[in-house]
PDB file of C-alpha atoms in Angstrom:
ATOM      1  CA  ALA A   1     -17.129  57.640 -66.963  1.00  0.00           C
ATOM      2  CA  ALA A   2     -20.845  57.341 -67.748  1.00  0.00           C
ATOM      3  CA  LEU A   3     -20.469  58.522 -71.334  1.00  0.00           C
ATOM      4  CA  GLY A   4     -17.465  56.285 -72.002  1.00  0.00           C
ATOM      5  CA  PHE A   5     -19.353  53.295 -70.542  1.00  0.00           C
ATOM      6  CA  ALA A   6     -22.435  54.071 -72.661  1.00  0.00           C
ATOM      7  CA  ASN A   7     -20.261  54.340 -75.809  1.00  0.00           C
ATOM      8  CA  ALA A   8     -18.329  51.147 -75.037  1.00  0.00           C
ATOM      9  CA  ALA A   9     -21.557  49.179 -74.170  1.00  0.00           C
ATOM     10  CA  LYS A  10     -23.405  50.691 -77.198  1.00  0.00           C
ATOM     11  CA  LEU A  11     -26.150  52.008 -74.850  1.00  0.00           C
ATOM     12  CA  PRO A  12     -28.008  55.360 -75.192  1.00  0.00           C
ATOM     13  CA  PHE A  13     -26.711  58.071 -72.804  1.00  0.00           C
ATOM     14  CA  GLU A  14     -29.211  60.272 -71.065  1.00  0.00           C
ATOM     15  CA  LEU A  15     -29.104  62.583 -68.055  1.00  0.00           C
ATOM     16  CA  GLY A  16     -31.564  60.674 -65.776  1.00  0.00           C
ATOM     17  CA  ILE A  17     -30.063  62.528 -62.763  1.00  0.00           C
ATOM     18  CA  ILE A  18     -29.475  66.251 -62.635  1.00  0.00           C
ATOM     19  CA  ARG A  19     -26.591  66.997 -60.390  1.00  0.00           C
ATOM     20  CA  ASN A  20     -26.205  70.238 -58.451  1.00  0.00           C
ATOM     21  CA  HIS A  21     -22.585  71.189 -58.872  1.00  0.00           C
ATOM     22  CA  TYR A  22     -22.634  73.523 -55.787  1.00  0.00           C
ATOM     23  CA  VAL A  23     -23.004  70.697 -53.301  1.00  0.00           C
ATOM     24  CA  GLY A  24     -19.613  69.156 -52.392  1.00  0.00           C
ATOM     25  CA  ARG A  25     -18.552  65.470 -51.976  1.00  0.00           C
ATOM     26  CA  THR A  26     -21.239  63.906 -49.809  1.00  0.00           C
ATOM     27  CA  PHE A  27     -19.282  60.922 -48.567  1.00  0.00           C
ATOM     28  CA  ILE A  28     -16.898  63.042 -46.453  1.00  0.00           C
ATOM     29  CA  GLU A  29     -19.625  64.639 -44.416  1.00  0.00           C
ATOM     30  CA  PRO A  30     -19.323  63.756 -40.710  1.00  0.00           C
ATOM     31  CA  SER A  31     -22.696  61.988 -40.080  1.00  0.00           C
ATOM     32  CA  ASP A  32     -25.079  59.764 -41.963  1.00  0.00           C
ATOM     33  CA  ARG A  33     -27.837  62.297 -41.506  1.00  0.00           C
ATOM     34  CA  ILE A  34     -25.882  65.079 -43.156  1.00  0.00           C
ATOM     35  CA  ARG A  35     -24.681  62.683 -45.987  1.00  0.00           C
ATOM     36  CA  HIS A  36     -28.284  61.622 -46.737  1.00  0.00           C
ATOM     37  CA  LEU A  37     -29.351  65.246 -46.891  1.00  0.00           C
ATOM     38  CA  GLY A  38     -26.355  66.079 -49.119  1.00  0.00           C
ATOM     39  CA  VAL A  39     -27.404  63.311 -51.551  1.00  0.00           C
ATOM     40  CA  ARG A  40     -30.943  64.624 -51.877  1.00  0.00           C
ATOM     41  CA  LEU A  41     -29.686  68.217 -52.375  1.00  0.00           C
ATOM     42  CA  LYS A  42     -27.050  67.179 -54.948  1.00  0.00           C
ATOM     43  CA  HIS A  43     -29.020  64.720 -57.111  1.00  0.00           C
ATOM     44  CA  ASN A  44     -32.436  65.210 -58.639  1.00  0.00           C
ATOM     45  CA  PRO A  45     -34.013  62.437 -60.702  1.00  0.00           C
ATOM     46  CA  ASN A  46     -35.467  63.311 -64.112  1.00  0.00           C
ATOM     47  CA  ARG A  47     -38.750  61.219 -63.810  1.00  0.00           C
ATOM     48  CA  ALA A  48     -39.474  61.724 -67.590  1.00  0.00           C
ATOM     49  CA  LYS A  49     -36.138  60.075 -68.520  1.00  0.00           C
ATOM     50  CA  LEU A  50     -36.380  57.344 -65.894  1.00  0.00           C
ATOM     51  CA  LYS A  51     -39.978  55.940 -65.743  1.00  0.00           C
ATOM     52  CA  GLY A  52     -40.225  52.429 -67.046  1.00  0.00           C
ATOM     53  CA  LYS A  53     -36.507  52.308 -68.129  1.00  0.00           C
ATOM     54  CA  ARG A  54     -33.724  49.943 -67.298  1.00  0.00           C
ATOM     55  CA  VAL A  55     -31.050  52.198 -65.971  1.00  0.00           C
ATOM     56  CA  VAL A  56     -27.268  51.830 -65.553  1.00  0.00           C
ATOM     57  CA  LEU A  57     -25.875  54.259 -63.050  1.00  0.00           C
ATOM     58  CA  VAL A  58     -22.170  54.953 -63.275  1.00  0.00           C
ATOM     59  CA  ASP A  59     -20.188  56.435 -60.376  1.00  0.00           C
ATOM     60  CA  ASP A  60     -16.472  57.031 -59.687  1.00  0.00           C
ATOM     61  CA  SER A  61     -16.386  54.976 -56.478  1.00  0.00           C
ATOM     62  CA  ILE A  62     -18.261  53.500 -53.719  1.00  0.00           C
ATOM     63  CA  VAL A  63     -16.837  54.391 -50.264  1.00  0.00           C
ATOM     64  CA  ARG A  64     -19.341  54.017 -47.509  1.00  0.00           C
ATOM     65  CA  GLY A  65     -22.253  53.181 -49.832  1.00  0.00           C
ATOM     66  CA  THR A  66     -24.422  55.866 -48.492  1.00  0.00           C
ATOM     67  CA  THR A  67     -24.599  57.931 -51.668  1.00  0.00           C
ATOM     68  CA  SER A  68     -24.952  54.935 -53.948  1.00  0.00           C
ATOM     69  CA  LYS A  69     -27.880  53.473 -51.901  1.00  0.00           C
ATOM     70  CA  LYS A  70     -29.775  56.797 -51.794  1.00  0.00           C
ATOM     71  CA  ILE A  71     -29.279  57.258 -55.645  1.00  0.00           C
ATOM     72  CA  VAL A  72     -30.554  53.798 -56.342  1.00  0.00           C
ATOM     73  CA  GLU A  73     -33.634  54.435 -54.182  1.00  0.00           C
ATOM     74  CA  MET A  74     -34.177  57.742 -55.927  1.00  0.00           C
ATOM     75  CA  VAL A  75     -33.917  56.270 -59.331  1.00  0.00           C
ATOM     76  CA  ARG A  76     -36.379  53.523 -58.340  1.00  0.00           C
ATOM     77  CA  ASP A  77     -38.750  55.952 -56.820  1.00  0.00           C
ATOM     78  CA  ALA A  78     -38.753  57.861 -60.099  1.00  0.00           C
ATOM     79  CA  GLY A  79     -40.062  54.784 -61.849  1.00  0.00           C
ATOM     80  CA  ALA A  80     -37.062  52.928 -63.233  1.00  0.00           C
ATOM     81  CA  SER A  81     -37.959  49.248 -63.936  1.00  0.00           C
ATOM     82  CA  GLU A  82     -34.283  48.013 -63.229  1.00  0.00           C
ATOM     83  CA  VAL A  83     -31.264  49.739 -61.726  1.00  0.00           C
ATOM     84  CA  HIS A  84     -27.792  48.495 -62.480  1.00  0.00           C
ATOM     85  CA  PHE A  85     -24.652  50.061 -60.907  1.00  0.00           C
ATOM     86  CA  ARG A  86     -21.161  50.241 -62.483  1.00  0.00           C
ATOM     87  CA  VAL A  87     -18.128  51.817 -60.758  1.00  0.00           C
ATOM     88  CA  ALA A  88     -15.138  53.359 -62.516  1.00  0.00           C
ATOM     89  CA  SER A  89     -12.646  52.216 -59.800  1.00  0.00           C
ATOM     90  CA  PRO A  90     -11.904  48.910 -58.017  1.00  0.00           C
ATOM     91  CA  PRO A  91     -13.584  48.370 -54.731  1.00  0.00           C
ATOM     92  CA  THR A  92     -12.230  50.723 -51.995  1.00  0.00           C
ATOM     93  CA  THR A  93     -11.192  48.162 -49.390  1.00  0.00           C
ATOM     94  CA  HIS A  94      -8.421  50.136 -47.464  1.00  0.00           C
ATOM     95  CA  SER A  95      -8.130  53.447 -45.837  1.00  0.00           C
ATOM     96  CA  CYS A  96      -6.444  56.422 -47.643  1.00  0.00           C
ATOM     97  CA  PHE A  97      -4.092  58.406 -45.527  1.00  0.00           C
ATOM     98  CA  TYR A  98      -2.942  60.744 -48.306  1.00  0.00           C
ATOM     99  CA  GLY A  99      -5.830  63.138 -48.627  1.00  0.00           C
ATOM    100  CA  VAL A 100      -9.167  61.285 -48.828  1.00  0.00           C
ATOM    101  CA  ASP A 101     -11.362  61.142 -45.742  1.00  0.00           C
ATOM    102  CA  THR A 102     -11.516  57.318 -45.291  1.00  0.00           C
ATOM    103  CA  PRO A 103      -9.677  56.897 -41.997  1.00  0.00           C
ATOM    104  CA  ASN A 104     -11.551  53.909 -40.576  1.00  0.00           C
ATOM    105  CA  THR A 105     -11.648  50.753 -42.664  1.00  0.00           C
ATOM    106  CA  ASP A 106     -14.842  49.530 -40.872  1.00  0.00           C
ATOM    107  CA  ASP A 107     -16.591  52.506 -42.597  1.00  0.00           C
ATOM    108  CA  LEU A 108     -15.565  51.192 -46.075  1.00  0.00           C
ATOM    109  CA  LEU A 109     -18.386  49.097 -47.645  1.00  0.00           C
ATOM    110  CA  ALA A 110     -16.008  46.935 -49.721  1.00  0.00           C
ATOM    111  CA  HIS A 111     -13.961  46.238 -46.636  1.00  0.00           C
ATOM    112  CA  ARG A 112     -16.975  44.657 -44.914  1.00  0.00           C
ATOM    113  CA  MET A 113     -18.772  42.975 -47.836  1.00  0.00           C
ATOM    114  CA  ASP A 114     -18.155  41.209 -51.036  1.00  0.00           C
ATOM    115  CA  VAL A 115     -19.613  42.564 -54.305  1.00  0.00           C
ATOM    116  CA  GLU A 116     -22.885  40.664 -53.898  1.00  0.00           C
ATOM    117  CA  GLY A 117     -23.287  41.956 -50.323  1.00  0.00           C
ATOM    118  CA  MET A 118     -22.588  45.502 -51.648  1.00  0.00           C
ATOM    119  CA  ARG A 119     -25.193  45.035 -54.353  1.00  0.00           C
ATOM    120  CA  ARG A 120     -27.808  43.976 -51.831  1.00  0.00           C
ATOM    121  CA  PHE A 121     -26.869  46.868 -49.586  1.00  0.00           C
ATOM    122  CA  ILE A 122     -27.225  49.547 -52.272  1.00  0.00           C
ATOM    123  CA  GLY A 123     -30.386  47.895 -53.690  1.00  0.00           C
ATOM    124  CA  ALA A 124     -29.133  47.523 -57.272  1.00  0.00           C
ATOM    125  CA  ASP A 125     -30.188  44.695 -59.664  1.00  0.00           C
ATOM    126  CA  SER A 126     -26.414  44.274 -60.557  1.00  0.00           C
ATOM    127  CA  LEU A 127     -23.126  45.844 -59.414  1.00  0.00           C
ATOM    128  CA  ALA A 128     -19.705  45.681 -61.144  1.00  0.00           C
ATOM    129  CA  PHE A 129     -16.359  47.462 -60.621  1.00  0.00           C
ATOM    130  CA  ILE A 130     -13.552  48.057 -63.028  1.00  0.00           C
ATOM    131  CA  SER A 131     -10.628  45.711 -62.308  1.00  0.00           C
ATOM    132  CA  MET A 132      -7.291  46.932 -61.069  1.00  0.00           C
ATOM    133  CA  ASN A 133      -5.743  46.166 -64.473  1.00  0.00           C
ATOM    134  CA  GLY A 134      -8.701  47.744 -66.165  1.00  0.00           C
ATOM    135  CA  LEU A 135      -7.977  50.993 -64.256  1.00  0.00           C
ATOM    136  CA  TYR A 136      -4.366  50.933 -65.277  1.00  0.00           C
ATOM    137  CA  ARG A 137      -5.289  50.343 -68.892  1.00  0.00           C
ATOM    138  CA  ALA A 138      -7.693  53.333 -68.675  1.00  0.00           C
ATOM    139  CA  MET A 139      -4.566  55.244 -67.559  1.00  0.00           C
ATOM    140  CA  GLU A 140      -2.755  54.040 -70.639  1.00  0.00           C
ATOM    141  CA  ARG A 141      -0.584  51.556 -68.932  1.00  0.00           C
ATOM    142  CA  PRO A 142      -0.564  47.892 -69.894  1.00  0.00           C
ATOM    143  CA  ALA A 143      -1.358  46.644 -66.323  1.00  0.00           C
ATOM    144  CA  ARG A 144      -0.446  47.126 -62.685  1.00  0.00           C
ATOM    145  CA  ASP A 145       3.266  46.427 -61.970  1.00  0.00           C
ATOM    146  CA  PRO A 146       3.288  45.569 -58.318  1.00  0.00           C
ATOM    147  CA  ARG A 147       6.985  46.463 -58.074  1.00  0.00           C
ATOM    148  CA  ALA A 148       6.252  50.060 -59.356  1.00  0.00           C
ATOM    149  CA  PRO A 149       2.448  50.637 -59.567  1.00  0.00           C
ATOM    150  CA  GLY A 150       2.875  54.095 -61.176  1.00  0.00           C
ATOM    151  CA  PHE A 151       0.428  55.878 -58.932  1.00  0.00           C
ATOM    152  CA  CYS A 152      -0.852  55.356 -55.491  1.00  0.00           C
ATOM    153  CA  ASP A 153      -3.628  52.736 -55.435  1.00  0.00           C
ATOM    154  CA  ALA A 154      -3.413  51.836 -51.729  1.00  0.00           C
ATOM    155  CA  CYS A 155      -7.163  52.321 -51.179  1.00  0.00           C
ATOM    156  CA  PHE A 156      -7.794  49.544 -53.688  1.00  0.00           C
ATOM    157  CA  SER A 157      -4.721  47.270 -53.202  1.00  0.00           C
ATOM    158  CA  GLY A 158      -3.735  47.894 -49.552  1.00  0.00           C
ATOM    159  CA  GLU A 159      -0.187  48.434 -50.800  1.00  0.00           C
ATOM    160  CA  TYR A 160       0.923  51.776 -49.406  1.00  0.00           C
ATOM    161  CA  PRO A 161       3.838  53.636 -51.141  1.00  0.00           C
ATOM    162  CA  ILE A 162       5.532  54.027 -47.773  1.00  0.00           C
ATOM    163  CA  SER A 163       5.446  51.753 -44.753  1.00  0.00           C
ATOM    164  CA  LEU A 164       2.791  52.872 -42.233  1.00  0.00           C
ATOM    165  CA  THR A 165       3.569  53.203 -38.616  1.00  0.00           C
ATOM    166  CA  ASP A 166       1.189  54.338 -35.903  1.00  0.00           C
ATOM    167  CA  ILE A 167       3.526  56.265 -33.798  1.00  0.00           C
ATOM    168  CA  SER A 168       0.896  56.900 -31.165  1.00  0.00           C
ATOM    169  CA  GLY A 169       0.980  53.275 -30.143  1.00  0.00           C
ATOM    170  CA  GLY A 170      -2.733  52.850 -30.848  1.00  0.00           C
ATOM    171  CA  ALA A 171      -4.274  49.896 -32.777  1.00  0.00           C
ATOM    172  CA  ARG A 172      -3.179  49.734 -36.415  1.00  0.00           C
ATOM    173  CA  ASP A 173      -6.456  48.665 -37.833  1.00  0.00           C
ATOM    174  CA  ARG A 174      -8.046  51.926 -36.697  1.00  0.00           C
ATOM    175  CA  GLN A 175      -7.168  55.501 -38.012  1.00  0.00           C
ATOM    176  CA  LEU A 176      -3.501  56.136 -37.780  1.00  0.00           C
ATOM    177  CA  SER A 177      -2.675  59.262 -35.818  1.00  0.00           C
ATOM    178  CA  LEU A 178       0.521  60.140 -37.610  1.00  0.00           C
ATOM    179  CA  LEU A 179       2.357  58.479 -40.350  1.00  0.00           C
ATOM    180  CA  ALA A 180       6.122  57.931 -40.662  1.00  0.00           C
ATOM    181  CA  ASP A 181       8.557  55.837 -42.614  1.00  0.00           C
ATOM    182  CA  VAL A 182       9.661  52.835 -40.889  1.00  0.00           C
ATOM    183  CA  ALA A 183      13.481  53.028 -40.675  1.00  0.00           C
TER     184      ALA A 183
END
């Protein structure tokens, strides 16, 4: 995504952060402390490439915001004069019950804040997300068809491919215990 963004924006592409590919997805760790440690182990700033530069960071998503915030701090600490953040997905505003560990909507940064609030939270000079239709165009579709989206985008749209039912009787706005089709 970063290389594509740089090409489209006609900006130079450089590896300002060296990523350790042996550290897994940090946003799914069970606690903030472990997530923060994971970010530091996974991402190492290249000070020589960052010092005095205006930097655009590109990530696939912002879920809780923990990783984004720490990376922005790292890049600033490495000497970047400006840090802008671009996201290759729409804001994650809804929980995913189909394989991604985002059970509680209150944990989702985009569920709690608008884009400006998220920008302030992560400490970036600017923040922008791809639009839903932009995401579909990137998947070689003209736009999102709400009658038949083409792939699950519930975490962005809130429109789940099957009706969700909390069969435990608990509150629906919290993590659902089991999912079933509503008959």
